[in-house]
Short mmCIF file of C-alpha atoms in Angstrom, two decimals:
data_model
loop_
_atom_site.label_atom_id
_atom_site.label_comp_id
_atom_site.label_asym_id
_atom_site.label_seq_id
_atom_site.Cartn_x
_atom_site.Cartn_y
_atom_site.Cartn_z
CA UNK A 1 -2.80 -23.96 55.04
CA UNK A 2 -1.49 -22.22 52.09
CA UNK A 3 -0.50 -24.79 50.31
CA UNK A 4 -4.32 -26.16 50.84
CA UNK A 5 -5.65 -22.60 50.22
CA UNK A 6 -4.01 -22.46 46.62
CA UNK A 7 -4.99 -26.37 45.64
CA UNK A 8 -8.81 -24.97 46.25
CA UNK A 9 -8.42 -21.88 44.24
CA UNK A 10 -6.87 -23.79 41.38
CA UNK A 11 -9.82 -26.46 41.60
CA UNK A 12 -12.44 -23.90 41.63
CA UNK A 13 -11.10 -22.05 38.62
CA UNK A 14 -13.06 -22.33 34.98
CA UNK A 15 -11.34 -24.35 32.39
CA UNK A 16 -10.44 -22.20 29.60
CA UNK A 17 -12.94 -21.51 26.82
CA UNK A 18 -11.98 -21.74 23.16
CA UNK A 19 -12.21 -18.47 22.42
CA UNK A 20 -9.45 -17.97 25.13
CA UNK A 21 -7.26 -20.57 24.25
CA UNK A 22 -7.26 -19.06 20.62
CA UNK A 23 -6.57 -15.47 21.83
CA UNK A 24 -3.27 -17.42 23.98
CA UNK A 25 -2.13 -18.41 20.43
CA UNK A 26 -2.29 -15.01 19.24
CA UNK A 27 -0.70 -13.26 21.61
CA UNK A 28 2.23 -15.94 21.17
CA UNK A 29 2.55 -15.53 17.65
CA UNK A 30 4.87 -12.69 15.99
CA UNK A 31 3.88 -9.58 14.15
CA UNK A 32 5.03 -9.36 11.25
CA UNK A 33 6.09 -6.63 9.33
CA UNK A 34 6.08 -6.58 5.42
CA UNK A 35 9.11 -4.43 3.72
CA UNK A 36 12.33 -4.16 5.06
CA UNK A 37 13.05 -0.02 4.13
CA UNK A 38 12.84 2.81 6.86
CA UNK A 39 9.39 2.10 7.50
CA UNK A 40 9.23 -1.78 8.27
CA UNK A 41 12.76 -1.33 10.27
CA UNK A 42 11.61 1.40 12.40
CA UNK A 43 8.62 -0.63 13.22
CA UNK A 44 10.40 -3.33 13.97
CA UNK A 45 12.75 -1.70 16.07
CA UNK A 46 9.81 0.11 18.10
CA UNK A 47 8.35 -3.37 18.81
CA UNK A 48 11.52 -4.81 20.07
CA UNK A 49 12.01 -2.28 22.41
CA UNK A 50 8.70 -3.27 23.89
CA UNK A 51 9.08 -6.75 24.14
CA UNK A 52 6.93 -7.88 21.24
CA UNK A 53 8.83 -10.00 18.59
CA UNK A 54 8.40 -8.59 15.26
CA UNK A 55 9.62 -10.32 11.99
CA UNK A 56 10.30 -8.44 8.88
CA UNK A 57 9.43 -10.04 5.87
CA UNK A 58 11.87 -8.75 2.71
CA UNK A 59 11.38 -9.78 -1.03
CA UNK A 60 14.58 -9.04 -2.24
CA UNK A 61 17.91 -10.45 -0.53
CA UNK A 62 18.71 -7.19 1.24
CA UNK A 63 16.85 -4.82 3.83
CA UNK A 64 16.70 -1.02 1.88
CA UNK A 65 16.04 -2.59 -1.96
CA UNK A 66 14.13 0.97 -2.98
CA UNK A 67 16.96 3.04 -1.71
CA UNK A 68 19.47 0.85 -3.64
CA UNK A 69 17.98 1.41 -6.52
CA UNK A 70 17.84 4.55 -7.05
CA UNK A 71 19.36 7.11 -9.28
CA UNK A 72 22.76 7.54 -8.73
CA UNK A 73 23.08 11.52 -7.28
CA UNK A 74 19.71 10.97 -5.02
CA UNK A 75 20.88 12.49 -1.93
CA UNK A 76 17.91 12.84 0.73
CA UNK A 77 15.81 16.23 0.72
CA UNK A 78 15.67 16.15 4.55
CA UNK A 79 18.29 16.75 6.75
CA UNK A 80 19.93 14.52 8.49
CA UNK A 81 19.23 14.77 12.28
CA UNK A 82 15.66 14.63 10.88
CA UNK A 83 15.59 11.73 8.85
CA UNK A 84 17.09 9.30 11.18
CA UNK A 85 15.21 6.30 12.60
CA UNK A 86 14.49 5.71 16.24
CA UNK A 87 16.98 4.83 18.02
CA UNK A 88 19.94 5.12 16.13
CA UNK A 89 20.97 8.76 15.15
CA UNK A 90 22.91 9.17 11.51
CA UNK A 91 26.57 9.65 11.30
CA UNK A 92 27.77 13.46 11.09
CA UNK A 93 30.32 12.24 8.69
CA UNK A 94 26.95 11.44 5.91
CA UNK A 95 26.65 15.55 6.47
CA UNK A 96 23.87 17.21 6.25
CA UNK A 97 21.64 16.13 2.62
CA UNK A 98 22.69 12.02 3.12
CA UNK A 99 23.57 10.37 -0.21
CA UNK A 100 21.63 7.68 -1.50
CA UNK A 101 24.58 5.14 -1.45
CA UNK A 102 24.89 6.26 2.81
CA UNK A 103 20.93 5.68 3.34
CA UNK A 104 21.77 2.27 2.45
CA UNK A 105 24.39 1.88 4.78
CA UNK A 106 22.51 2.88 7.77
CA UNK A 107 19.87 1.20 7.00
CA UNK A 108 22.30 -2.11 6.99
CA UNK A 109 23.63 -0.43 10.58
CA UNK A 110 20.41 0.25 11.79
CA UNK A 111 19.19 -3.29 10.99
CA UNK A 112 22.11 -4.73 12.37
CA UNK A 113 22.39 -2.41 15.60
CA UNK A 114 19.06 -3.49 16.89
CA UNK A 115 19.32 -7.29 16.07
CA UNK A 116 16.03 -6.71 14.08
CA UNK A 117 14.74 -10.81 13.34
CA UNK A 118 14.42 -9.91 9.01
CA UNK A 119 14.13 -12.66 6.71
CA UNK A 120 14.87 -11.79 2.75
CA UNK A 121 13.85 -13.22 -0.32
CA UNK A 122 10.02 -13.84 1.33
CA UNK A 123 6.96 -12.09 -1.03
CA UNK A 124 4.06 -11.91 0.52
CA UNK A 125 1.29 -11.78 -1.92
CA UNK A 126 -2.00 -11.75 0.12
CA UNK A 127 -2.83 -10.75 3.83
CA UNK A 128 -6.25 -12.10 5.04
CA UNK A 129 -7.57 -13.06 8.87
CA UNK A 130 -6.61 -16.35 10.26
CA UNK A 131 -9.28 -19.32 10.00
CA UNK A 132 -9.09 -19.42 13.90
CA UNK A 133 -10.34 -15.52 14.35
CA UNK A 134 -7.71 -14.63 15.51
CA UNK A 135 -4.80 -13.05 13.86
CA UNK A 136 -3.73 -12.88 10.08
CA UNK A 137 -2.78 -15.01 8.14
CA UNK A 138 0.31 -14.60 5.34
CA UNK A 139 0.15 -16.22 1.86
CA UNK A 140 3.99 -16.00 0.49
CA UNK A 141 6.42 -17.23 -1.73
CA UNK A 142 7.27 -21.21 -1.83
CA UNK A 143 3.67 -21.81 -0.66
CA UNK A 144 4.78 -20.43 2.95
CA UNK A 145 1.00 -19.82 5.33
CA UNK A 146 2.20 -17.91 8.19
CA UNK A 147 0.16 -17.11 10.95
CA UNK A 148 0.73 -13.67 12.80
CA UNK A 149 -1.25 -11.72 15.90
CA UNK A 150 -0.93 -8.43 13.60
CA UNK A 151 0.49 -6.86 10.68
CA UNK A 152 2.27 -3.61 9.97
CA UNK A 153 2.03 -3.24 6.15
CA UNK A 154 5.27 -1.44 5.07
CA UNK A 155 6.15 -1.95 1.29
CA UNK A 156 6.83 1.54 0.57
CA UNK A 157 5.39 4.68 -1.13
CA UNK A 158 7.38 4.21 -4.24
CA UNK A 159 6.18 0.31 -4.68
CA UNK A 160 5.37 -0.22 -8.34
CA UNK A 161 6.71 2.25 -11.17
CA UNK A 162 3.68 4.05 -12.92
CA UNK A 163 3.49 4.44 -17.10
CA UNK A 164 0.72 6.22 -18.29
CA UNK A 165 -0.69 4.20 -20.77
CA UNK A 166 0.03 6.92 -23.90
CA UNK A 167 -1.51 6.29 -27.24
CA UNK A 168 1.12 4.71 -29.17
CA UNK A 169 3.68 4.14 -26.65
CA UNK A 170 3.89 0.08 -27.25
CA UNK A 171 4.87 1.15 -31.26
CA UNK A 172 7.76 3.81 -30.16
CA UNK A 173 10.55 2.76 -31.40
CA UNK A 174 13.16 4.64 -29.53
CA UNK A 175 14.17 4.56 -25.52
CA UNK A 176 11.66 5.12 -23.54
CA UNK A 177 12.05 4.21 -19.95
CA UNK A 178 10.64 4.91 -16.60
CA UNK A 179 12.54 7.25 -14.23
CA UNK A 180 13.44 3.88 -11.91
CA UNK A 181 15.78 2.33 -14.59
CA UNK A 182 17.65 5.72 -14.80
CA UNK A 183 20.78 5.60 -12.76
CA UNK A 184 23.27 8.52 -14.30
CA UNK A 185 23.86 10.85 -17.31
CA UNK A 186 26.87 8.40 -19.46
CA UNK A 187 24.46 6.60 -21.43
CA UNK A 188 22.79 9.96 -22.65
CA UNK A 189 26.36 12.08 -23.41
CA UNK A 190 25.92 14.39 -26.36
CA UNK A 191 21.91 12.95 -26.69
CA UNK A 192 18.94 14.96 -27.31
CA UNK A 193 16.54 13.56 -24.00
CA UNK A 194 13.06 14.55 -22.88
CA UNK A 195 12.49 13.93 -19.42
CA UNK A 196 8.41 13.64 -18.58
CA UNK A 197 7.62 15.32 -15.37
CA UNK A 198 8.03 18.08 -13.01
CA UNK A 199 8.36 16.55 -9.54
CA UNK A 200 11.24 16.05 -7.55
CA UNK A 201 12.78 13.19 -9.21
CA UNK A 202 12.07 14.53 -13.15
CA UNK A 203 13.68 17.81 -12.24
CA UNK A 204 16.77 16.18 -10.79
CA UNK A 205 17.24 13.70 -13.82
CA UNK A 206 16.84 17.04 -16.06
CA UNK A 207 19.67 18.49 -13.87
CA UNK A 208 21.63 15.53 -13.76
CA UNK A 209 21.36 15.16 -17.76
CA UNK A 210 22.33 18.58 -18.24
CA UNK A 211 25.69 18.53 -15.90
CA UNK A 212 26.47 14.79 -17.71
CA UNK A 213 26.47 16.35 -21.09
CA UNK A 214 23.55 15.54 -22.88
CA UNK A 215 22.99 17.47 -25.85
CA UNK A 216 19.84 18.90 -25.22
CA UNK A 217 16.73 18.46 -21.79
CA UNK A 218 13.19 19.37 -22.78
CA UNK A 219 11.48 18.66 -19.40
CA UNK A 220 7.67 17.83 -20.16
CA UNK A 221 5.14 19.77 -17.48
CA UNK A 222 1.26 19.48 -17.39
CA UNK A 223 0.88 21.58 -14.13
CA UNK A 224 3.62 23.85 -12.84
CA UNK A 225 4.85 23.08 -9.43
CA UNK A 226 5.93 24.76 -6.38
CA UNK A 227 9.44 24.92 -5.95
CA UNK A 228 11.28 25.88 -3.01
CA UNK A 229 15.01 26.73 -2.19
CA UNK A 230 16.40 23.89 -0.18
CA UNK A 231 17.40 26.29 2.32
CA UNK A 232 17.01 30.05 2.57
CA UNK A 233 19.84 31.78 4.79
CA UNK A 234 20.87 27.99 6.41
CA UNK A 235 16.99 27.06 7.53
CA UNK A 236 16.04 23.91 5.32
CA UNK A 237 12.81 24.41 3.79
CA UNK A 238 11.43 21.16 5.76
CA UNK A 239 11.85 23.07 9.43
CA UNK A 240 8.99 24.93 7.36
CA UNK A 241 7.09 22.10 6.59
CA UNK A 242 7.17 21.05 10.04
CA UNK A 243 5.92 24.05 11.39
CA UNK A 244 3.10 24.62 9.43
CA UNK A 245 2.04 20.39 8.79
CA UNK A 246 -1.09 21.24 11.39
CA UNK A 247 -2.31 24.79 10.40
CA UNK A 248 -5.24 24.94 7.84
CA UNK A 249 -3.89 24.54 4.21
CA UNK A 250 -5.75 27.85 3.15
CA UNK A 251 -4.00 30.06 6.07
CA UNK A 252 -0.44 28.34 4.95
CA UNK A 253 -1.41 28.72 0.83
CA UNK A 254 -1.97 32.27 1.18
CA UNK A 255 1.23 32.92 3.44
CA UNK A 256 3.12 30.59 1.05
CA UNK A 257 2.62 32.60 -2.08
CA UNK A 258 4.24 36.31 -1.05
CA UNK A 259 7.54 33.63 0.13
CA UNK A 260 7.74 32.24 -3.30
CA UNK A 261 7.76 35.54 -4.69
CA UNK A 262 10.98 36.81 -2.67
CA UNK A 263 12.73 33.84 -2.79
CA UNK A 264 11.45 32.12 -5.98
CA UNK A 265 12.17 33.67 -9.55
CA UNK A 266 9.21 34.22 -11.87
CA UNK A 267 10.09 31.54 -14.75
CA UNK A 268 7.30 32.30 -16.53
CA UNK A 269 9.12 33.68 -19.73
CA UNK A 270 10.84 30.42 -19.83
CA UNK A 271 7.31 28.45 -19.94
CA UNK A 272 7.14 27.78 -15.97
CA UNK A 273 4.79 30.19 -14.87
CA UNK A 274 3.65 30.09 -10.96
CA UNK A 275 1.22 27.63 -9.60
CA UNK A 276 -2.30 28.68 -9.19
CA UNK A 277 -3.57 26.19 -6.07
CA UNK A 278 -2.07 26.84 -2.89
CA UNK A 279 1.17 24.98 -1.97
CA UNK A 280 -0.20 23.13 0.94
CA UNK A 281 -3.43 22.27 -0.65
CA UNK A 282 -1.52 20.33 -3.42
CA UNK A 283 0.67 18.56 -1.06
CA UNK A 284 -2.42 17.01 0.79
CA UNK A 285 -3.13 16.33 -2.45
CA UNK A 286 0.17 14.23 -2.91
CA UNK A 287 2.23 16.99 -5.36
CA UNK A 288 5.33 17.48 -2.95
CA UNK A 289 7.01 21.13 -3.89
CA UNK A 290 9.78 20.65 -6.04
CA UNK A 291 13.31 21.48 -3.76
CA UNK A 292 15.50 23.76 -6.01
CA UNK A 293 18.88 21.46 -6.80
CA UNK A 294 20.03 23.54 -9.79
CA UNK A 295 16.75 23.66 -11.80
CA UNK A 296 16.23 27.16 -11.80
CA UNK A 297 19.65 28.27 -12.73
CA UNK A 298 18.83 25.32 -15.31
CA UNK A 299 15.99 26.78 -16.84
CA UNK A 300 17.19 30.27 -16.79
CA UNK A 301 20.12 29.59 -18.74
CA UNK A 302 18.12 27.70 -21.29
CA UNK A 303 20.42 24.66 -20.61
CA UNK A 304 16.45 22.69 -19.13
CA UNK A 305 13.72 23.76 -21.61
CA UNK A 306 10.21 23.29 -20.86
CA UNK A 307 7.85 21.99 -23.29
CA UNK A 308 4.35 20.90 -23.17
CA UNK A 309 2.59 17.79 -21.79
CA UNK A 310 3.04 14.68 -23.71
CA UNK A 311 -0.37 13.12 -25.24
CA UNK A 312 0.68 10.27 -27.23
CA UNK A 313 3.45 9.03 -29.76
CA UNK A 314 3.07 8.07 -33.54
CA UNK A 315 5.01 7.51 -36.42
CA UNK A 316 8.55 7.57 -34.12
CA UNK A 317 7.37 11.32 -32.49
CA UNK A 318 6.29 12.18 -29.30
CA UNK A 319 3.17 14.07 -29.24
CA UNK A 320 2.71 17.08 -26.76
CA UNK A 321 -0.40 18.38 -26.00
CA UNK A 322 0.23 21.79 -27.66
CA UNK A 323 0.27 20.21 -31.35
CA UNK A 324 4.18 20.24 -30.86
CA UNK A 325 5.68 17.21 -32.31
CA UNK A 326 9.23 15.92 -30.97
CA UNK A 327 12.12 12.96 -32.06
CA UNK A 328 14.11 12.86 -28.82
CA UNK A 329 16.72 10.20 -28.51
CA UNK A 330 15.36 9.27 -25.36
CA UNK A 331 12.04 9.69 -23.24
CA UNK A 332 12.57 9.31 -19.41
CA UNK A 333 8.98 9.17 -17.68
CA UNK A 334 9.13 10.38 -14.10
CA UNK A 335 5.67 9.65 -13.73
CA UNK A 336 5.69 8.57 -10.30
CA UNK A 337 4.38 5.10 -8.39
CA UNK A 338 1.76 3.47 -7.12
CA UNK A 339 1.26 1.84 -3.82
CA UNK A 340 0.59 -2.07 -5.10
CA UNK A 341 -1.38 -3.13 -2.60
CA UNK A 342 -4.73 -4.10 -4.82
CA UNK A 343 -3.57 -7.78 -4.80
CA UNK A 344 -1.96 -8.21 -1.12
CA UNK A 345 -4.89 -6.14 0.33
CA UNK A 346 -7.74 -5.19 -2.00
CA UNK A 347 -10.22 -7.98 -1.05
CA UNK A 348 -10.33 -6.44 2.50
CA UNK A 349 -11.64 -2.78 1.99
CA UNK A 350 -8.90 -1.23 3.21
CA UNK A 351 -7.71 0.94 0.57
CA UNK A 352 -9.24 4.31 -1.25
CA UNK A 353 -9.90 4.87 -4.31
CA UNK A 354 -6.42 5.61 -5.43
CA UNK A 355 -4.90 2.48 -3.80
CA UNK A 356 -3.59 3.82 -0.54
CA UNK A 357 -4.48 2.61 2.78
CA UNK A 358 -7.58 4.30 4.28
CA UNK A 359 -5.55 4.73 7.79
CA UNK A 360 -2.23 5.05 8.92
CA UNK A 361 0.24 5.32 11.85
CA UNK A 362 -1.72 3.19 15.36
CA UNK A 363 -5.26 3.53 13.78
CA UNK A 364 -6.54 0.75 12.10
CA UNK A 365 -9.14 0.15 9.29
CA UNK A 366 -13.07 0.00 10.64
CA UNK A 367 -13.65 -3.51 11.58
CA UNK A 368 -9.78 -4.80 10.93
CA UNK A 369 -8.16 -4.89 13.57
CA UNK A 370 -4.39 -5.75 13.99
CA UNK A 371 -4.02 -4.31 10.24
CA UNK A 372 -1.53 -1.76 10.07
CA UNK A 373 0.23 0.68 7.84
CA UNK A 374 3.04 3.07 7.62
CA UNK A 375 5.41 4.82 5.13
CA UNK A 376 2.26 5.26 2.28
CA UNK A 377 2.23 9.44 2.87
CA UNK A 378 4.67 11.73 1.47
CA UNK A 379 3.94 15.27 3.59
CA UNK A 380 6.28 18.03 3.37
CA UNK A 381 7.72 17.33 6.96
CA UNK A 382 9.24 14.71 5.79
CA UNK A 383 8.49 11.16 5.37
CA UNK A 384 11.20 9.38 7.30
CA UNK A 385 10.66 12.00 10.12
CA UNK A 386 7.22 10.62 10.03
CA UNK A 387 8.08 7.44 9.53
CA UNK A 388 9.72 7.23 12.95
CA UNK A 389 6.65 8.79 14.76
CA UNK A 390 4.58 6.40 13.56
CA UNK A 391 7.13 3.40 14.70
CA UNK A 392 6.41 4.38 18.28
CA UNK A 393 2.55 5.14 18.03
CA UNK A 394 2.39 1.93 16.00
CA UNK A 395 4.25 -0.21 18.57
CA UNK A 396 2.04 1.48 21.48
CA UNK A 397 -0.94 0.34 19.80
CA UNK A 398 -0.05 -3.34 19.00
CA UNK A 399 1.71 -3.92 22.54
CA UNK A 400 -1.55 -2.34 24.22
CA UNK A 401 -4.01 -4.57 22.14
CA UNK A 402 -1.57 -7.98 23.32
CA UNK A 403 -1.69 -6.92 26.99
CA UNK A 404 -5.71 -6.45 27.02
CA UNK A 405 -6.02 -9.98 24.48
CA UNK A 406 -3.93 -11.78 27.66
CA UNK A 407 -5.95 -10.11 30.21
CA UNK A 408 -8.76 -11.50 29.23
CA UNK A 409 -7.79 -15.11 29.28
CA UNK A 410 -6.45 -14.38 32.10
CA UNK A 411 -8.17 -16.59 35.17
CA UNK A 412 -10.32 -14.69 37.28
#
């Protein structure tokens, strides 16, 4: 009788339906992710853990490219029980601000800990939906089409190195080179170098310059930052950062600027004067505070001078926007990034204005679904730290969405 009882049931079942046989091939296709730094690992890792194969596509022949090629002192500005990825915690022999040089080698570990499935030396170069409906599909290098059930878009914050377009520039004739081909101070012993920019990265190439000998730092500024002590008494300023991520920006501006003024020195006399917007408001805004690794002290002793903006370059000079006209030996622009996602994702209306992706984390763009990102903020909690929250909330989301796409083609 059961054997009869199941032969009817089977009979009396529909046939599947297109539409459900082409939701089958979705679910049994792979997600794949697109970077292989922090962000695309973590995802990756997240995903395993939940059963769902991930694939992490890499364009350059190892996972971590950014962090390799950075300058040569980077060390991280979070700590290091906050920066590490799930499921692997960092060494306690990296101590507590990780060099640049052991971010890569965890990033190797981490990789290779979790048997992540990464392939290297694969571009993609545009994401669009799969000519079934279902699913994305991948246009990359060597004329590869792959076909995936979602996407997790992770190329990085610091993608695509950003020159302003000065008047001029294309005629100077001296050095002039973005902050991402600087590495250390030799080539610039005993020169006379402007460094163009105030963030993080400018003020650590001015501080690196000035302890490898150069002759002279001007540091260029248009708008003075925030800068913060790295820690005050032993509590790193990104415990800070974390506590106050949530609160309204006006309530943490105005309890942010009596803080600066204890533990901050006014550098105003030395042509840094104090910020006028709130610290919190220009973070949302995507100016991180500058973390103090010596610039102060720098600047104080005369050893980092500040000089104007720069507005152009003629006849060999660089032009600031005070009238002052300078002949550095060399001009190193830390001028920041973009995203580079117009050509992988513009034609989908996914981005803002500025080229960053209009979600992040599990939520997905109106009307695109199985289209995610992570990695594209830089908040003062830290990015890795929220790197690895999204992982989980991203994995949650894509290994929900599979379960309800193979419920419904499920037989009734």
């Amino acid at each position: 009788m059961a054997d009869s009882t199941a032969s009817t049931t089977a009979a009396q079942a529909p046939a599947p339906q297109p539409a459900d046989r082409a939701a089958e091939r979705a679910a049994d296709r792979p997600v794949y992710v697109i970077g292989g730094g922090p962000g695309g690992l973590s995802v990756a890792q997240a995903l395993r853990a939940r059963g769902v194969r991930a694939v992490v596509l890499e364009r350059s022949d190892r996972v971590g490219a950014s962090w390799r090629g950075h300058y040569d002192r980077l060390r991280l500005h979070t700590t290091r029980r906050t920066s590490a990825l799930p499921g692997l915690p960092m060494p306690r022999r990296f101590g507590r601000w990780v060099a640049r040089d052991n971010v890569v080698r965890y990033l190797e570990k981490y990789a290779e800990h979790h048997a992540l499935e990464i392939v290297t030396g694969v571009e993609v170069s545009r994401v669009e939906p799969a000519p079934d409906g279902t699913g994305w599909l991948l246009r990359a290098t060597g004329g590869r089409e792959l076909t995936g059930a979602a996407v997790v878009v992770a190329t990085g914050y610091n993608h695509t190195p950003h020159l302003p377009d000065w008047p001029g520039r294309a005629d100077h004739p001296g050095p002039l080179l973005h902050a991402a081909e600087y590495r250390n101070a030799d080539p610039y012993t005993g020169q006379d170098v402007l460094v163009v920019g105030v963030g993080n990265t400018g003020a650590e190439i001015a501080v690196d310059l000035v302890e490898g000998s150069a002759a002279r730092v001007r540091l260029a500024v248009r708008t003075p930052p925030h800068i913060v002590r790295r820690t005050t008494a032993g509590w790193p300023a990104q415990y800070s950062g974390i506590l106050v991520r949530r609160l309204p920006a006006p309530l943490v501006d105005r309890l942010a600027r009596p803080l600066a003024r204890l533990g901050v020195p006014d550098l105003s006399a030395h042509g840094l004067p104090r910020p006028t917007t709130g610290l919190l408001s220009r973070a949302r805004e995507g100016a991180i505070p500058v973390q103090d690794i010596g610039l102060i002290n720098a600047v104080r002793k005369g050893k980092v001078e500040i000089v104007a903006a720069v507005e152009g370059f003629a006849d060999g000079e660089v032009l600031l926007t005070d009238g002052t006209r300078l002949t550095p030996d060399a001009v190193i622009a830390a001028t920041g990034y973009t995203r580079g996602l117009d050509a992988l994702l513009g034609h989908l209306d996914v981005l803002d204005p500025r080229g960053r992706p209009s979600t992040r984390g599990p939520r997905t763009p109106a009307g695109v679904p199985g289209l995610y990102f992570t990695g594209y903020t830089n908040p003062i909690s830290g990015n890795l730290r929220e790197i690895s929250l999204d992982a989980a909330k991203i994995a949650k989301s894509i290994a929900k969405n599979r379960t309800l796409g193979a419920s419904r083609t499920m037989t009734p």
